Amino acid sequence: MDKIQYKYENLLSLVFLIGALFTGYIVYSNLDKGFIFNDEAFYLFFYRDHETLPTIDATNFYRIFHVFFTENIYLFRCITYGLLNISTFLLFFFISRYYKLKVNALLIGFLGVMINFLTWRISNIVLHQYIGNTILINISLTCILLFLIYRKVFPLPIAGFTLGLLLFDGIPHTLVLIPIAAFLLFNFWKNSKKTIIYIVAGGILGIAFYFTFIESFSKFISQLEWIKIYKEFHTKQHPKRFYIFWILKVAGFVFAPVAVLTGWLHWFSKNKIRDLNYILIILAAVFIISNFFFSSIYINYVLLALLIYRYCLEDISNEKKSMLIVLFLIPFGLSFGSGAYFEVRGMLYNIYYYIALAVIILSLYQVRYFMIFVILLAYQCFIFPNILKERGWKDFVFTEQTEKVNIGGHDLYLDKERKKDIEDLRPYLQNQQNIIYSSNHLMGYLYILNAKPPIYYYFALKNYVSFIIKKTGKTPDDFIYIESDDYPFSPKEIVPLQFVSQPEKYKTVKAGRFTLHLPSHYQKK
């Protein structure tokens, strides 16, 4: 009977392979299209100039992974996505082996790849710390799983090494180390301290590697000092109340309901499994319906937490139970401190959610429940091509990216308006230095034209720009000022000809949708 059931589950799981190939084709065949003119350019500047730039993002993805940087943006996107997919495939493959799931481990590996494409889609986010954190966590968990399966210690230092690097890949996100450390202490502190010693030794090696080959300790400290300076000007960027609200929302919408429900089941329910199943049916129904309309990540995580509780009621090893808890908690650690609440950033870490869900369904339930899981994912694959026609993040539509533009010696396809903008600005900004721009939405033009500001800033705050100008030993009159019809300088921040001391020496020109204020010493290059 089991062999027949395994046969059906493997047959259903072919959807994972087909879905990974289908979504992957759509993603990779469109990675040479479009350019996000704020965030993507922001990070690409750092990759290109990381040796000379003081930057508040010194602890993010580009510092650790800049070895893979190439001016060929399409190739760089392929590389970063490839690193993510390889690390995820290995994680899912060895989780399948560790839990001895009923599905071929290779098919479970492709489930991870498919979820990557469904989650990250075609986004500039593949360039910065969120994907970097994911790669490092995937590698470390894979090595820990190798140890758990084969009981060989050689993967442990590698796991520790990647966790050591994670310390420098976005400071708030290092909270993710807490559930991993708790897992190791809970399972091995009494019985096998050498397991923890090998991990810690690898972590120390990772830290030493970072300060030897990636960034000097003195430069790292100077970056932390720069963050302190930056925070003084950007009080609206990650204020304390942001972290308070983040914690309150996660606690109120996930951990409080889970605590109430599990507490009631544990202390008052006379038939825990029966009552829990009723609750799970209701939450699963909401989860399924929301996937067709509007997904509620908070409900999803309440469902997963109760499924883990259901899993813990079985006679299964504490190692396997606690590993599921780690997978549950990782998205909370990785998303903490980012520029949005958990309902936005938490979705980026769906791979940990869905592999935990798959483990529980395949371990505890019959094939029909797994069929529902597969159908939901198949539906997501079916509607995936719609992203090419949607006006996505930052007004980006892939079907409009038809004009070839040379960027850094390599071709990329942009829309007609952007290409015209570039040609309008090229006579004035090509290879120019010392540019103050009105909005981060204009950084892409500077990157394409190899034009540089004194530092790459996200907001045009008057006091901050004044500070940067003074720090570079220049005056406001040494700079070119650029604004667009869509993003003019805010009168509350900077009015260029009021900001400089000798406005009569400036020449104001219109270049398509842009206005440029050129100083008297301006020369075309």
Coordinates of C-alpha atoms in Angstrom, one line a residue:
M1 CA 0.0 0.0 0.0
D2 CA 2.8 2.4 0.9
K3 CA 4.5 1.7 -2.5
I4 CA 1.3 2.6 -4.3
Q5 CA 0.9 5.8 -2.2
Y6 CA 4.6 6.8 -2.9
K7 CA 4.0 6.3 -6.6
Y8 CA 1.1 8.7 -6.6
E9 CA 3.0 11.3 -4.6
N10 CA 6.0 11.1 -6.9
L11 CA 3.7 11.4 -9.9
L12 CA 2.1 14.5 -8.4
S13 CA 5.5 15.9 -7.6
L14 CA 6.5 16.0 -11.3
V15 CA 4.6 19.3 -11.2
F16 CA 7.6 20.6 -9.2
L17 CA 10.0 19.8 -12.0
I18 CA 7.7 21.1 -14.8
G19 CA 6.9 24.2 -12.7
A20 CA 10.6 25.0 -12.1
L21 CA 11.4 24.7 -15.8
F22 CA 8.3 26.7 -16.8
T23 CA 8.8 29.6 -14.4
G24 CA 12.6 29.5 -14.8
Y25 CA 12.3 29.9 -18.5
I26 CA 10.1 32.9 -18.1
V27 CA 12.4 34.5 -15.6
Y28 CA 15.7 33.8 -17.3
S29 CA 14.4 34.8 -20.8
N30 CA 13.5 38.2 -19.4
L31 CA 16.4 39.0 -17.2
D32 CA 17.9 41.1 -20.0
K33 CA 14.9 43.4 -19.9
G34 CA 14.2 46.4 -17.8
F35 CA 16.2 48.3 -15.2
I36 CA 14.9 49.6 -11.8
F37 CA 16.2 53.1 -11.8
N38 CA 16.3 53.5 -8.0
D39 CA 17.2 50.4 -5.9
E40 CA 18.9 48.4 -8.6
A41 CA 21.1 51.3 -9.6
F42 CA 21.7 52.1 -5.9
Y43 CA 23.2 48.6 -5.3
L44 CA 25.0 48.4 -8.7
F45 CA 26.8 51.6 -7.9
F46 CA 28.1 50.0 -4.7
Y47 CA 29.2 46.9 -6.6
R48 CA 31.1 48.9 -9.1
D49 CA 32.7 51.4 -6.7
H50 CA 32.9 49.4 -3.4
E51 CA 36.7 50.0 -3.0
T52 CA 36.4 53.7 -2.8
L53 CA 32.9 54.4 -1.4
P54 CA 32.0 55.1 2.2
T55 CA 28.6 53.6 2.4
I56 CA 26.1 52.7 5.0
D57 CA 25.4 49.4 3.3
A58 CA 28.9 48.1 3.9
T59 CA 27.4 45.0 5.6
N60 CA 25.1 44.0 2.8
F61 CA 25.2 41.4 0.0
Y62 CA 27.5 43.3 -2.3
R63 CA 30.4 43.3 0.2
I64 CA 30.4 39.5 0.5
F65 CA 29.4 38.6 -3.1
H66 CA 31.0 41.4 -5.1
V67 CA 33.4 38.8 -6.5
F68 CA 30.6 37.7 -8.8
F69 CA 29.9 41.3 -10.0
T70 CA 30.1 42.0 -13.7
E71 CA 29.1 45.1 -15.7
N72 CA 26.9 42.8 -17.7
I73 CA 23.7 43.2 -15.7
Y74 CA 21.9 40.4 -17.4
L75 CA 24.8 38.0 -16.6
F76 CA 25.0 39.3 -13.0
R77 CA 21.3 38.7 -12.6
C78 CA 21.7 35.1 -13.9
I79 CA 24.6 34.5 -11.5
T80 CA 22.8 35.7 -8.4
Y81 CA 19.6 33.8 -9.3
G82 CA 21.8 30.8 -10.0
L83 CA 23.4 30.9 -6.6
L84 CA 20.0 31.2 -4.9
N85 CA 18.6 28.2 -6.9
I86 CA 21.6 26.0 -6.3
S87 CA 21.6 26.6 -2.5
T88 CA 17.9 26.2 -2.3
F89 CA 17.9 22.9 -4.4
L90 CA 20.5 21.5 -2.0
L91 CA 18.6 22.5 1.1
F92 CA 15.3 21.0 -0.1
F93 CA 17.1 17.8 -1.4
F94 CA 18.7 17.1 2.0
I95 CA 15.7 18.0 4.0
S96 CA 13.8 15.4 2.0
R97 CA 16.6 12.9 2.8
Y98 CA 16.7 13.9 6.5
Y99 CA 12.9 13.5 7.0
K100 CA 12.8 10.5 4.6
L101 CA 9.9 11.9 2.7
K102 CA 7.7 9.8 0.4
V103 CA 8.8 11.9 -2.7
N104 CA 12.0 11.5 -4.6
A105 CA 14.5 14.0 -3.1
L106 CA 15.3 15.4 -6.6
L107 CA 11.7 16.4 -7.1
I108 CA 11.6 18.1 -3.7
G109 CA 14.7 20.0 -4.8
F110 CA 12.9 21.3 -7.8
L111 CA 10.1 22.4 -5.5
G112 CA 12.5 24.8 -3.9
V113 CA 13.6 26.1 -7.3
M114 CA 10.0 26.6 -8.4
I115 CA 9.2 28.5 -5.2
N116 CA 12.2 30.7 -5.7
F117 CA 10.9 31.8 -9.1
L118 CA 7.3 32.2 -7.8
T119 CA 8.5 34.3 -4.9
W120 CA 11.3 36.5 -6.3
R121 CA 9.8 36.6 -9.8
I122 CA 12.0 39.0 -12.0
S123 CA 13.2 41.5 -9.5
N124 CA 16.1 43.8 -8.7
I125 CA 16.0 42.3 -5.2
V126 CA 18.2 39.5 -6.5
L127 CA 21.0 42.0 -6.3
H128 CA 21.2 42.8 -2.6
Q129 CA 21.2 41.6 0.9
Y130 CA 17.9 39.7 1.1
I131 CA 19.0 37.1 -1.4
G132 CA 22.5 37.1 0.1
N133 CA 21.1 36.2 3.5
T134 CA 19.0 33.5 1.9
I135 CA 22.0 31.9 0.2
L136 CA 24.1 31.9 3.3
I137 CA 21.3 30.4 5.4
N138 CA 20.6 27.8 2.8
I139 CA 24.3 26.7 2.8
S140 CA 24.6 26.6 6.6
L141 CA 21.3 24.6 7.0
T142 CA 22.4 22.2 4.2
C143 CA 25.6 21.5 6.0
I144 CA 23.8 21.0 9.3
L145 CA 21.5 18.5 7.6
L146 CA 24.4 16.7 6.1
F147 CA 25.7 16.2 9.6
L148 CA 22.3 15.1 10.9
I149 CA 22.0 12.5 8.1
Y150 CA 25.5 11.1 8.0
R151 CA 26.8 12.0 11.5
K152 CA 30.1 13.2 9.9
V153 CA 31.6 16.4 11.4
F154 CA 33.2 17.8 8.2
P155 CA 30.1 19.9 7.2
L156 CA 29.9 21.6 10.6
P157 CA 32.8 24.1 10.1
I158 CA 31.4 25.0 6.7
A159 CA 28.0 25.7 8.3
G160 CA 29.7 27.9 11.0
F161 CA 31.8 29.6 8.3
T162 CA 28.7 30.8 6.4
L163 CA 27.0 31.8 9.6
G164 CA 30.0 33.8 10.5
L165 CA 29.8 35.7 7.1
L166 CA 26.1 36.2 7.8
L167 CA 27.1 38.6 10.6
F168 CA 28.2 41.0 8.0
D169 CA 25.3 40.7 5.6
G170 CA 22.8 43.0 7.2
I171 CA 23.1 43.7 10.9
P172 CA 19.5 43.5 12.0
H173 CA 19.0 40.3 10.0
T174 CA 21.5 38.4 12.2
L175 CA 18.6 37.7 14.5
V176 CA 18.2 34.6 12.4
L177 CA 21.2 33.1 14.2
I178 CA 19.1 32.8 17.4
P179 CA 16.8 29.9 16.3
I180 CA 19.8 28.1 14.7
A181 CA 21.9 28.5 17.8
A182 CA 19.0 27.4 20.0
F183 CA 18.5 24.3 17.8
L184 CA 22.2 23.3 18.2
L185 CA 22.2 24.0 22.0
F186 CA 19.0 22.1 22.6
N187 CA 20.0 19.0 20.7
F188 CA 23.7 18.8 21.3
W189 CA 24.9 20.7 24.3
K190 CA 24.4 17.8 26.7
N191 CA 25.2 14.9 24.4
S192 CA 27.8 16.2 21.9
K193 CA 29.5 19.5 22.7
K194 CA 32.0 18.9 19.9
T195 CA 29.2 19.5 17.4
I196 CA 28.8 23.1 18.7
I197 CA 32.6 23.5 19.0
Y198 CA 33.0 22.7 15.3
I199 CA 30.3 25.2 14.4
V200 CA 31.8 27.9 16.5
A201 CA 35.2 27.2 15.1
G202 CA 33.8 27.6 11.6
G203 CA 32.1 30.8 12.6
I204 CA 35.4 32.3 13.9
L205 CA 37.1 31.2 10.7
G206 CA 34.3 33.0 8.7
I207 CA 34.8 36.2 10.7
A208 CA 38.6 36.0 10.2
F209 CA 38.1 35.4 6.5
Y210 CA 35.9 38.5 6.2
F211 CA 38.4 40.8 7.9
T212 CA 41.3 39.3 5.9
F213 CA 40.0 39.0 2.4
I214 CA 36.8 41.2 2.2
E215 CA 37.1 44.2 4.4
S216 CA 39.6 45.5 7.0
F217 CA 38.5 45.8 10.5
S218 CA 39.3 49.5 10.6
K219 CA 37.2 50.1 7.5
F220 CA 34.3 48.1 9.0
I221 CA 34.4 50.2 12.1
S222 CA 34.4 53.4 10.0
Q223 CA 31.3 52.1 8.2
L224 CA 29.5 51.7 11.5
E225 CA 30.5 55.3 12.3
W226 CA 29.0 56.3 9.0
I227 CA 25.8 54.6 9.9
K228 CA 25.6 56.7 13.1
I229 CA 26.1 59.8 11.0
Y230 CA 23.5 58.7 8.4
K231 CA 20.9 58.0 11.1
E232 CA 21.2 61.6 12.4
F233 CA 19.9 62.9 9.1
H234 CA 17.5 60.1 8.2
T235 CA 15.3 59.9 11.3
K236 CA 12.5 58.7 9.1
Q237 CA 14.5 55.7 7.9
H238 CA 13.9 52.8 10.3
P239 CA 12.9 54.9 13.3
K240 CA 12.5 53.1 16.7
R241 CA 8.7 53.1 16.3
F242 CA 9.2 51.0 13.1
Y243 CA 10.8 48.2 15.1
I244 CA 8.1 48.5 17.8
F245 CA 5.3 48.2 15.3
W246 CA 7.0 45.4 13.6
I247 CA 7.3 43.4 16.8
L248 CA 3.7 44.3 17.9
K249 CA 2.2 43.1 14.5
V250 CA 4.2 39.9 14.5
A251 CA 3.4 39.2 18.1
G252 CA -0.3 40.2 17.8
F253 CA -1.1 38.4 14.5
V254 CA 1.1 35.3 14.8
F255 CA 2.6 34.5 18.2
A256 CA -0.4 35.6 20.4
P257 CA -3.0 33.5 18.4
V258 CA -0.6 30.5 18.3
A259 CA 0.0 30.8 22.1
V260 CA -3.8 31.0 22.8
L261 CA -4.7 28.1 20.6
T262 CA -1.9 25.8 21.6
G263 CA -2.4 26.7 25.3
W264 CA -6.1 25.9 25.1
L265 CA -5.3 22.6 23.3
H266 CA -2.6 21.6 25.7
W267 CA -4.4 22.5 29.0
F268 CA -8.1 22.1 28.3
S269 CA -8.7 20.0 25.2
K270 CA -9.7 16.4 26.1
N271 CA -9.0 15.2 22.5
K272 CA -6.1 17.3 21.2
I273 CA -5.7 15.8 17.8
R274 CA -9.5 15.9 17.0
D275 CA -9.9 19.5 18.2
L276 CA -6.7 20.6 16.5
N277 CA -7.8 19.0 13.2
Y278 CA -11.0 21.1 13.3
I279 CA -8.9 24.3 13.8
L280 CA -6.5 23.2 11.0
I281 CA -9.4 22.6 8.6
I282 CA -10.7 26.1 9.1
L283 CA -7.2 27.7 8.8
A284 CA -6.4 25.6 5.7
A285 CA -9.6 26.7 4.0
V286 CA -8.7 30.4 4.7
F287 CA -5.1 29.7 3.4
I288 CA -6.4 28.1 0.2
I289 CA -9.0 30.8 -0.5
S290 CA -6.5 33.6 0.2
N291 CA -4.1 32.1 -2.3
F292 CA -6.6 32.8 -5.0
F293 CA -7.3 36.4 -3.9
F294 CA -5.1 38.0 -1.3
S295 CA -2.6 36.0 0.7
S296 CA -2.4 36.7 4.4
I297 CA 1.0 35.8 5.6
Y298 CA 0.0 36.1 9.2
I299 CA -2.8 33.5 8.8
N300 CA -0.3 31.3 6.9
Y301 CA 2.1 31.3 9.8
V302 CA -0.5 30.6 12.4
L303 CA -1.5 27.6 10.2
L304 CA 2.1 26.4 10.0
A305 CA 2.7 26.8 13.7
L306 CA -0.3 24.7 14.5
L307 CA 0.8 22.1 12.0
I308 CA 4.1 21.9 13.7
Y309 CA 2.3 21.5 17.0
R310 CA 0.4 18.6 15.4
Y311 CA 3.7 17.1 14.2
C312 CA 5.1 17.4 17.7
L313 CA 2.2 15.3 19.0
E314 CA 3.7 12.3 17.1
D315 CA 6.4 10.0 18.3
I316 CA 9.2 11.6 16.3
S317 CA 12.7 12.7 17.4
N318 CA 13.2 16.1 19.0
E319 CA 15.8 16.9 16.3
K320 CA 13.2 16.7 13.6
K321 CA 10.6 18.6 15.6
S322 CA 13.0 21.4 16.5
M323 CA 14.3 21.7 12.9
L324 CA 10.7 22.5 11.8
I325 CA 10.6 25.2 14.4
V326 CA 13.8 26.6 13.0
L327 CA 12.3 26.7 9.5
F328 CA 9.3 28.5 10.9
L329 CA 11.3 31.2 12.7
I330 CA 13.9 31.9 10.0
P331 CA 11.7 34.3 8.0
F332 CA 11.1 36.4 11.1
G333 CA 14.8 36.8 11.7
L334 CA 15.7 37.5 8.1
S335 CA 13.0 40.1 7.6
F336 CA 13.6 42.0 10.8
G337 CA 15.1 45.4 10.3
S338 CA 14.3 45.7 6.6
G339 CA 12.4 48.6 5.1
A340 CA 9.0 47.1 5.3
Y341 CA 6.8 45.1 7.7
F342 CA 6.7 41.3 7.9
E343 CA 3.8 41.0 5.5
V344 CA 6.0 42.5 2.8
R345 CA 9.5 41.2 3.4
G346 CA 8.3 37.9 5.0
M347 CA 7.0 36.7 1.7
L348 CA 10.6 36.7 0.3
Y349 CA 11.4 33.7 2.5
N350 CA 8.6 31.4 1.3
I351 CA 11.0 28.6 0.7
Y352 CA 11.3 27.9 4.4
Y353 CA 7.5 28.1 4.8
Y354 CA 6.7 25.7 2.0
I355 CA 9.4 23.1 2.8
A356 CA 8.1 22.9 6.4
L357 CA 4.6 22.6 5.0
A358 CA 5.6 19.9 2.6
V359 CA 7.5 17.9 5.4
I360 CA 4.4 17.9 7.6
I361 CA 1.9 17.0 4.9
L362 CA 4.1 14.2 3.5
S363 CA 4.9 12.9 7.0
L364 CA 1.4 12.9 8.6
Y365 CA -1.3 13.0 5.9
Q366 CA -2.6 11.0 3.0
V367 CA -2.0 11.7 -0.6
R368 CA -5.2 13.7 -1.2
Y369 CA -3.9 16.4 1.2
F370 CA -0.6 16.5 -0.7
M371 CA -2.7 16.8 -3.9
I372 CA -4.3 20.0 -2.7
F373 CA -0.8 21.4 -1.9
V374 CA 0.4 20.5 -5.4
I375 CA -2.7 22.0 -7.1
L376 CA -2.2 25.3 -5.3
L377 CA 1.4 25.5 -6.5
A378 CA 0.4 24.5 -10.0
Y379 CA -2.2 27.3 -10.1
Q380 CA 0.6 29.8 -9.1
C381 CA 2.7 28.5 -12.0
F382 CA -0.3 28.8 -14.4
I383 CA -0.8 32.5 -13.6
F384 CA 2.9 33.3 -13.4
P385 CA 3.3 34.6 -17.0
N386 CA 0.9 37.5 -16.0
I387 CA 3.9 39.3 -14.5
L388 CA 5.1 40.1 -17.9
K389 CA 2.0 42.3 -18.6
E390 CA 1.5 43.7 -15.1
R391 CA 2.7 47.1 -14.1
G392 CA 5.0 45.9 -11.3
W393 CA 7.2 47.3 -8.7
K394 CA 8.3 50.9 -9.6
D395 CA 6.0 51.0 -12.7
F396 CA 7.9 48.3 -14.5
V397 CA 6.3 46.4 -17.5
F398 CA 8.4 43.7 -19.2
T399 CA 6.4 43.7 -22.4
E400 CA 7.4 47.4 -22.9
Q401 CA 11.1 46.7 -22.7
T402 CA 11.9 46.6 -26.4
E403 CA 14.7 49.2 -27.0
K404 CA 18.3 48.1 -26.8
V405 CA 20.5 50.3 -24.6
N406 CA 24.2 49.9 -24.0
I407 CA 25.0 49.8 -20.3
G408 CA 28.6 49.3 -19.2
G409 CA 29.5 47.8 -22.6
H410 CA 26.6 45.4 -22.6
D411 CA 23.1 45.5 -24.0
L412 CA 19.9 45.7 -22.0
Y413 CA 16.4 46.3 -23.2
L414 CA 14.5 49.3 -21.8
D415 CA 11.3 51.1 -22.8
K416 CA 11.2 53.9 -25.4
E417 CA 10.8 56.7 -22.9
R418 CA 13.8 55.6 -20.8
K419 CA 15.9 55.3 -23.9
K420 CA 15.0 58.8 -25.0
D421 CA 15.7 60.1 -21.5
I422 CA 19.2 58.7 -21.7
E423 CA 19.9 60.3 -25.1
D424 CA 18.6 63.6 -23.8
L425 CA 20.9 63.5 -20.8
R426 CA 24.0 62.0 -22.4
P427 CA 25.4 65.4 -23.8
Y428 CA 25.3 66.8 -20.3
L429 CA 25.9 64.0 -17.9
Q430 CA 28.1 61.4 -19.6
N431 CA 31.2 60.7 -17.4
Q432 CA 30.4 63.8 -15.2
Q433 CA 31.3 63.9 -11.5
N434 CA 29.8 65.8 -8.6
I435 CA 26.0 65.5 -9.3
I436 CA 23.3 66.2 -6.8
Y437 CA 20.0 64.5 -7.8
S438 CA 16.5 65.3 -6.7
S439 CA 15.3 61.7 -6.2
N440 CA 16.7 58.2 -6.0
H441 CA 14.5 57.5 -9.0
L442 CA 17.2 59.2 -11.1
M443 CA 20.1 57.1 -10.0
G444 CA 19.7 54.7 -12.9
Y445 CA 20.4 57.5 -15.4
L446 CA 23.6 58.3 -13.5
Y447 CA 24.7 54.7 -13.5
I448 CA 24.0 54.2 -17.2
L449 CA 25.9 57.5 -18.1
N450 CA 28.8 56.8 -15.7
A451 CA 28.0 59.9 -13.8
K452 CA 28.7 60.1 -10.1
P453 CA 27.4 62.0 -7.1
P454 CA 29.6 62.7 -4.1
I455 CA 27.8 59.7 -2.4
Y456 CA 24.8 57.6 -3.3
Y457 CA 22.0 58.8 -1.1
Y458 CA 18.4 57.7 -0.9
F459 CA 16.8 61.0 0.0
A460 CA 17.6 64.5 -0.9
L461 CA 17.8 66.0 2.6
K462 CA 19.3 69.4 2.7
N463 CA 21.4 69.0 5.8
Y464 CA 22.6 65.6 4.7
V465 CA 23.7 66.9 1.2
S466 CA 25.3 69.8 2.9
F467 CA 27.2 67.5 5.2
I468 CA 28.4 65.4 2.2
I469 CA 29.5 68.4 0.3
K470 CA 31.5 69.7 3.2
K471 CA 33.0 66.2 3.8
T472 CA 34.3 66.1 0.2
G473 CA 36.0 69.5 0.7
K474 CA 33.8 71.2 -1.9
T475 CA 31.1 73.9 -1.9
P476 CA 27.5 73.7 -3.2
D477 CA 28.7 75.7 -6.3
D478 CA 30.9 72.9 -7.4
F479 CA 28.0 70.6 -8.3
I480 CA 25.6 69.9 -11.1
Y481 CA 22.0 69.6 -10.0
I482 CA 19.5 67.4 -11.8
E483 CA 15.7 67.1 -11.4
S484 CA 12.9 65.7 -13.5
D485 CA 9.3 66.7 -14.2
D486 CA 8.2 63.7 -12.1
Y487 CA 10.7 64.2 -9.3
P488 CA 11.6 67.9 -8.8
F489 CA 13.6 69.1 -5.8
S490 CA 11.4 69.6 -2.8
P491 CA 11.3 73.2 -1.8
K492 CA 11.5 72.0 1.8
E493 CA 14.8 70.4 1.1
I494 CA 16.8 72.0 -1.8
V495 CA 16.0 74.7 -4.4
P496 CA 19.2 74.5 -6.4
L497 CA 19.6 78.2 -7.2
Q498 CA 18.9 79.1 -3.6
F499 CA 21.1 76.4 -2.3
V500 CA 24.3 77.7 -4.1
S501 CA 26.0 80.9 -3.2
Q502 CA 26.4 82.3 -6.7
P503 CA 23.3 81.4 -8.7
E504 CA 24.0 83.9 -11.4
K505 CA 26.9 81.8 -12.5
Y506 CA 24.7 78.8 -13.1
K507 CA 23.1 77.9 -16.4
T508 CA 19.7 76.1 -16.4
V509 CA 18.9 73.9 -19.3
K510 CA 16.0 71.6 -20.3
A511 CA 16.8 68.2 -21.5
G512 CA 13.6 66.3 -22.4
R513 CA 11.8 65.6 -19.1
F514 CA 14.7 66.9 -17.0
T515 CA 16.0 70.2 -15.8
L516 CA 19.8 70.6 -15.2
H517 CA 21.5 73.4 -13.3
L518 CA 25.1 73.6 -14.6
P519 CA 27.9 75.5 -12.8
S520 CA 30.2 78.0 -14.5
H521 CA 33.1 75.6 -14.6
Y522 CA 31.0 72.9 -16.3
Q523 CA 32.6 71.2 -19.3
K524 CA 31.3 68.4 -21.6
K525 CA 33.3 65.2 -21.4

